Coordinates of C-alpha atoms and ligand atoms in Angstrom, one line a residue:
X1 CA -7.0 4.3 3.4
X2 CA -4.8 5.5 0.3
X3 CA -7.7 6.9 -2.4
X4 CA -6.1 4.1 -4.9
X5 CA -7.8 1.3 -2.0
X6 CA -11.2 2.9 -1.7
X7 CA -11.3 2.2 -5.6
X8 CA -10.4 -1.6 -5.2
X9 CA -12.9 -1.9 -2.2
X10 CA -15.3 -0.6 -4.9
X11 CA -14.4 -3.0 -7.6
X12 CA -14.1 -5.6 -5.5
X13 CA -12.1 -8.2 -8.2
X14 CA -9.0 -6.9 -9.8
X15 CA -8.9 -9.0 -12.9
X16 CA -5.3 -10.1 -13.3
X17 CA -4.4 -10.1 -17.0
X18 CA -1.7 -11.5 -19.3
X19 CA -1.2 -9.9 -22.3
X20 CA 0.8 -11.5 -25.2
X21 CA 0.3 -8.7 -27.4
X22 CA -0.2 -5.2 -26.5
X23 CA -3.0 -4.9 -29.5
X24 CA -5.5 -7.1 -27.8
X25 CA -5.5 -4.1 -24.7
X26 CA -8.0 -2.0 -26.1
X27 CA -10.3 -4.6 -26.6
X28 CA -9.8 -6.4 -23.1
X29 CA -9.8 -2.8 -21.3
X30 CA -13.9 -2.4 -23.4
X31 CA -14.3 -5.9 -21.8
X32 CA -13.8 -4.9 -18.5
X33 CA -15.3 -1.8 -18.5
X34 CA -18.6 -2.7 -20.0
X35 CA -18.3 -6.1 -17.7
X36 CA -18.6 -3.6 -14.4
X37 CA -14.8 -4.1 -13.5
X38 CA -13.0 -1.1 -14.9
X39 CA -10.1 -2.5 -13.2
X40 CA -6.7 -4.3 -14.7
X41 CA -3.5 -5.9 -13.1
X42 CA -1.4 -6.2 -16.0
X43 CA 1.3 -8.4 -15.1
X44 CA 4.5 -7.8 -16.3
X45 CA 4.9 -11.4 -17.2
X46 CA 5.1 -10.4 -21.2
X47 CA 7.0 -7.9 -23.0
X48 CA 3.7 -6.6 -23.4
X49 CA 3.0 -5.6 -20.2
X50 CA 4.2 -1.8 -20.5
X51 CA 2.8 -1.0 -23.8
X52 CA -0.9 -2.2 -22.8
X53 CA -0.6 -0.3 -19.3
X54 CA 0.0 2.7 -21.4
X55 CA -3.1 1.7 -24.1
X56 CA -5.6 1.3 -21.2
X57 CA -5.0 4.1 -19.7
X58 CA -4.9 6.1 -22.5
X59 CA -8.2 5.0 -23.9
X60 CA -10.0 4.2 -20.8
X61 CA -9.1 7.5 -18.0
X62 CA -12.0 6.1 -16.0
X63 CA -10.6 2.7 -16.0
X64 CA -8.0 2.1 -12.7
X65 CA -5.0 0.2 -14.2
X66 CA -1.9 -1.4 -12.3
X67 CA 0.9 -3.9 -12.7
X68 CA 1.4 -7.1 -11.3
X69 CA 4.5 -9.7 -11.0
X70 CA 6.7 -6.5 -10.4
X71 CA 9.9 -7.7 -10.1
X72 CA 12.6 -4.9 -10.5
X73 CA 12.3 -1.4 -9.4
X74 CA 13.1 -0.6 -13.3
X75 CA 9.2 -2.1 -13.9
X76 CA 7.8 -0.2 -11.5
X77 CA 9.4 3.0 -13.2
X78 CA 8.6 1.6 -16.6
X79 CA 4.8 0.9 -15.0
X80 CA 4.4 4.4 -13.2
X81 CA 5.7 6.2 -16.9
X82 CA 2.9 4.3 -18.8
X83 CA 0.2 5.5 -16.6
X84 CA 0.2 2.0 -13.8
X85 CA -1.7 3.7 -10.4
X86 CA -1.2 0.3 -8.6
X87 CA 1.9 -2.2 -8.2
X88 CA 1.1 -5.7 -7.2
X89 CA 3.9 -8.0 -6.4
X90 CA 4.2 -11.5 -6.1
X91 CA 6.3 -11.7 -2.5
X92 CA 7.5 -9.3 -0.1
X93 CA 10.7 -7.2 -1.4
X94 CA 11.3 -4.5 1.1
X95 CA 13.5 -2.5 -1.7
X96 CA 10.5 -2.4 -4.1
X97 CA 8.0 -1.6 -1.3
X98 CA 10.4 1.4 -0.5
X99 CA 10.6 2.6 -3.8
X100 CA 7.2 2.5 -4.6
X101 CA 6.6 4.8 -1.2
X102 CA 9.6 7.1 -2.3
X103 CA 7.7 7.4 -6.1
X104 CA 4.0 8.2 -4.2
X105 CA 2.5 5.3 -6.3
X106 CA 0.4 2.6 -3.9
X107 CA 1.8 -0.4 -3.4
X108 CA 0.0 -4.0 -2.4
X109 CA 3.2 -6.5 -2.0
X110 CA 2.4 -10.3 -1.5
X111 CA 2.3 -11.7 2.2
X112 CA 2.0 -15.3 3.2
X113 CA 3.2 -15.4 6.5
X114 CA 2.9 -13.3 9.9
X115 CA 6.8 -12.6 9.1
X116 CA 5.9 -10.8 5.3
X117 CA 3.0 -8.9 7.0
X118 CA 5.3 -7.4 9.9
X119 CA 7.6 -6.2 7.3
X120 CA 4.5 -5.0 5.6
X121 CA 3.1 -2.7 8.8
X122 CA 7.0 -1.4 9.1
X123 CA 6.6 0.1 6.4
X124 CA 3.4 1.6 7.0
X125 CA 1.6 -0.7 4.7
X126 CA -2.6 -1.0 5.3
X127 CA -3.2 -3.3 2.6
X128 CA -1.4 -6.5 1.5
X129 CA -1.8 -9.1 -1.2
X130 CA -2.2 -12.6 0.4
X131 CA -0.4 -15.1 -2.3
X132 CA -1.2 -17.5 -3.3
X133 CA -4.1 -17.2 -1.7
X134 CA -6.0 -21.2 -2.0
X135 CA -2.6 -22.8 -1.6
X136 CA -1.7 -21.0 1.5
X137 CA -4.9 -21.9 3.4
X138 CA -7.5 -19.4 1.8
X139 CA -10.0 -17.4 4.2
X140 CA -9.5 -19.7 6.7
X141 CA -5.6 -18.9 7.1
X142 CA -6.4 -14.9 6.4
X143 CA -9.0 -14.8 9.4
X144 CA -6.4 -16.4 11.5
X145 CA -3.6 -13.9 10.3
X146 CA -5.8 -11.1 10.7
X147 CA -6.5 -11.5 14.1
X148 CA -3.3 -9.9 15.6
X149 CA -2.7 -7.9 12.3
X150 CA -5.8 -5.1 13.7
X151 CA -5.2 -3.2 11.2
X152 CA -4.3 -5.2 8.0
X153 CA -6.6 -5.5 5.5
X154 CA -6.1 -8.4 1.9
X155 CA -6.1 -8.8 -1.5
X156 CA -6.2 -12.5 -1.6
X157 CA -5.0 -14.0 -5.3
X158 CA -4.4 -17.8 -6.9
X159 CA -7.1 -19.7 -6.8
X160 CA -9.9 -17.6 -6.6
X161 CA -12.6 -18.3 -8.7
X162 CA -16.4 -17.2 -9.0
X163 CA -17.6 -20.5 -7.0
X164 CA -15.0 -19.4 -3.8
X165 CA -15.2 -15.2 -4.4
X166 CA -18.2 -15.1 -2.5
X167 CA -16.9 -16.0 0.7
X168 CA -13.6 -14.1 0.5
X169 CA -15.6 -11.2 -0.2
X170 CA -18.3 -11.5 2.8
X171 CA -15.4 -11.0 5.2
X172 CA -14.8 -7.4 6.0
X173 CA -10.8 -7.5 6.1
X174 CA -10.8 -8.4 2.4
X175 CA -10.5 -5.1 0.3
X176 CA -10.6 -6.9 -3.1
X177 CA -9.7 -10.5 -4.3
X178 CA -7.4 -11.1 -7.5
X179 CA -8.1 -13.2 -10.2
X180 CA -7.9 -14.5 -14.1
X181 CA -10.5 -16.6 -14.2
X182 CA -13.0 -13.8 -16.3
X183 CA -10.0 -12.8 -18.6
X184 CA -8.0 -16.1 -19.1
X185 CA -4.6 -15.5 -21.4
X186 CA -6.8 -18.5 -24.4
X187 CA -10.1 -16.3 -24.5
X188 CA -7.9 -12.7 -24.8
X189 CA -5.5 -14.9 -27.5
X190 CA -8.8 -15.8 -29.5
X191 CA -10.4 -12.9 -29.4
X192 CA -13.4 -14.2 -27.4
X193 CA -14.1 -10.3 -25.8
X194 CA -17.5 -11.0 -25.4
X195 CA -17.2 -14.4 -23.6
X196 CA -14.8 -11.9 -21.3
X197 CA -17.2 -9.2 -20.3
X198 CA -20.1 -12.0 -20.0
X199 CA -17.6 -13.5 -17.1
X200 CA -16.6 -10.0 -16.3
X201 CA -20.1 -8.8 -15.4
X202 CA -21.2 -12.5 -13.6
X203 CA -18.5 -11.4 -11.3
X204 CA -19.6 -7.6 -11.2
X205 CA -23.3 -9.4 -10.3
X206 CA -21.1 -11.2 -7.7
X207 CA -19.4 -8.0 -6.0
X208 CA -23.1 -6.9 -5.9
X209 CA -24.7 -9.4 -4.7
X210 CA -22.3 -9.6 -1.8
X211 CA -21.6 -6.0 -1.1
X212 CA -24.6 -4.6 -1.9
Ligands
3PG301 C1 -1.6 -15.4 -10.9 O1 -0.7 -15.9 -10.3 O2 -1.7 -15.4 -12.1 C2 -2.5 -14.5 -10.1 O3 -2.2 -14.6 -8.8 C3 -3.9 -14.9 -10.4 O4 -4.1 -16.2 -10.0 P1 -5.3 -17.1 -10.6 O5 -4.9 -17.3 -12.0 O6 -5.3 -18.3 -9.8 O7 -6.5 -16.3 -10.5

């Protein structure tokens, strides 16, 4: 598995951020780090997004930092320039899947159906995100995708929260699960960085407690 994998398998949650301002990256990237997830999806869902990718990873080198809600190929070039070693996207577009292969940079495209995940494997994709994950059946539709899919392994995100991460991550075709719920868009807006890495290291204690 791509090097950029084994690093989610190891964090476990990729917190899935949405930065208004790129000021408050600094702060949330501390957060994260002294929380035990030195991982961020920034989404590209503000103008934000770039300028923050670049912050984190500037300050933080031992941090991993991606985007998420990549929509254009521009974004992922915009991403990869700022420092992004990860692009998340919402659905399956195979012309952002290919250009992410043809710029080296790893790439975990939403799936929701046996149709997406095909597409994923013909491109020679190991690892898929499974979107939104709670809507579209949660572990119990994963275990059943999986079953043909021998070699696939999930990022399930939407809906995942710390009283359903556990399960998600006690099955062994999960590599990480998604989710806000440590770094919600009120507490980064107010400031609250120390309510974030209090939620931020419950969930660490979670990946732990699960994984060993
Ligand atoms: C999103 O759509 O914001 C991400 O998939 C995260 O979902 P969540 O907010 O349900 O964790």
């Amino acid at each position: 598995m791509n090097a950029i994998f084994e690093r989610f398998k190891k964090t476990g949650i990729i917190p899935v951020v949405v930065l208004d301002d790129a000021k408050d990256a600094e702060a949330l990237a501390n957060a994260l780090c002294r929380g035990g997830l030195p991982c961020a999806e920034v989404t590209f869902r503000t103008a934000a997004a770039a300028e923050s990718i670049r912050i984190m990873h500037e300050k933080f080198p031992e941090m991993l930092v991606g985007a998420g809600t990549v929509l254009t190929t521009e974004q992922i070039d915009q991403a990869i320039e700022c420092g992004a070693e990860f692009i998340v996207s919402p659905g399956f577009d195979p012309e952002l899947v290919k250009h992410c292969i043809e710029r080296g940079i790893a790439v975990t495209p939403g799936t929701q159906s046996p149709t997406d995940m095909e597409q994923a494997i013909k491109f020679g994709l190991d690892v898929v995100k499974f979107f939104p994950a709670e809507p579209s059946g949660g572990l119990k539709m994963i275990k059943a995708v999986a079953a043909p899919f021998t070699n696939l392994q999930f990022m399930p995100t939407g809906g995942i929260n710390a009283s359903n991460v556990r399960e998600y991550l006690s099955n062994d075709r999960i590599v990480a699960c998604g989710g806000s719920w440590m770094v919600k868009s009120d507490l980064i807006r107010e400031g609250r960085f120390d309510e974030i890495e209090k939620l931020v290291s419950e969930a660490a204690q979670i990946v732990r407690e699960v994984r060993g």
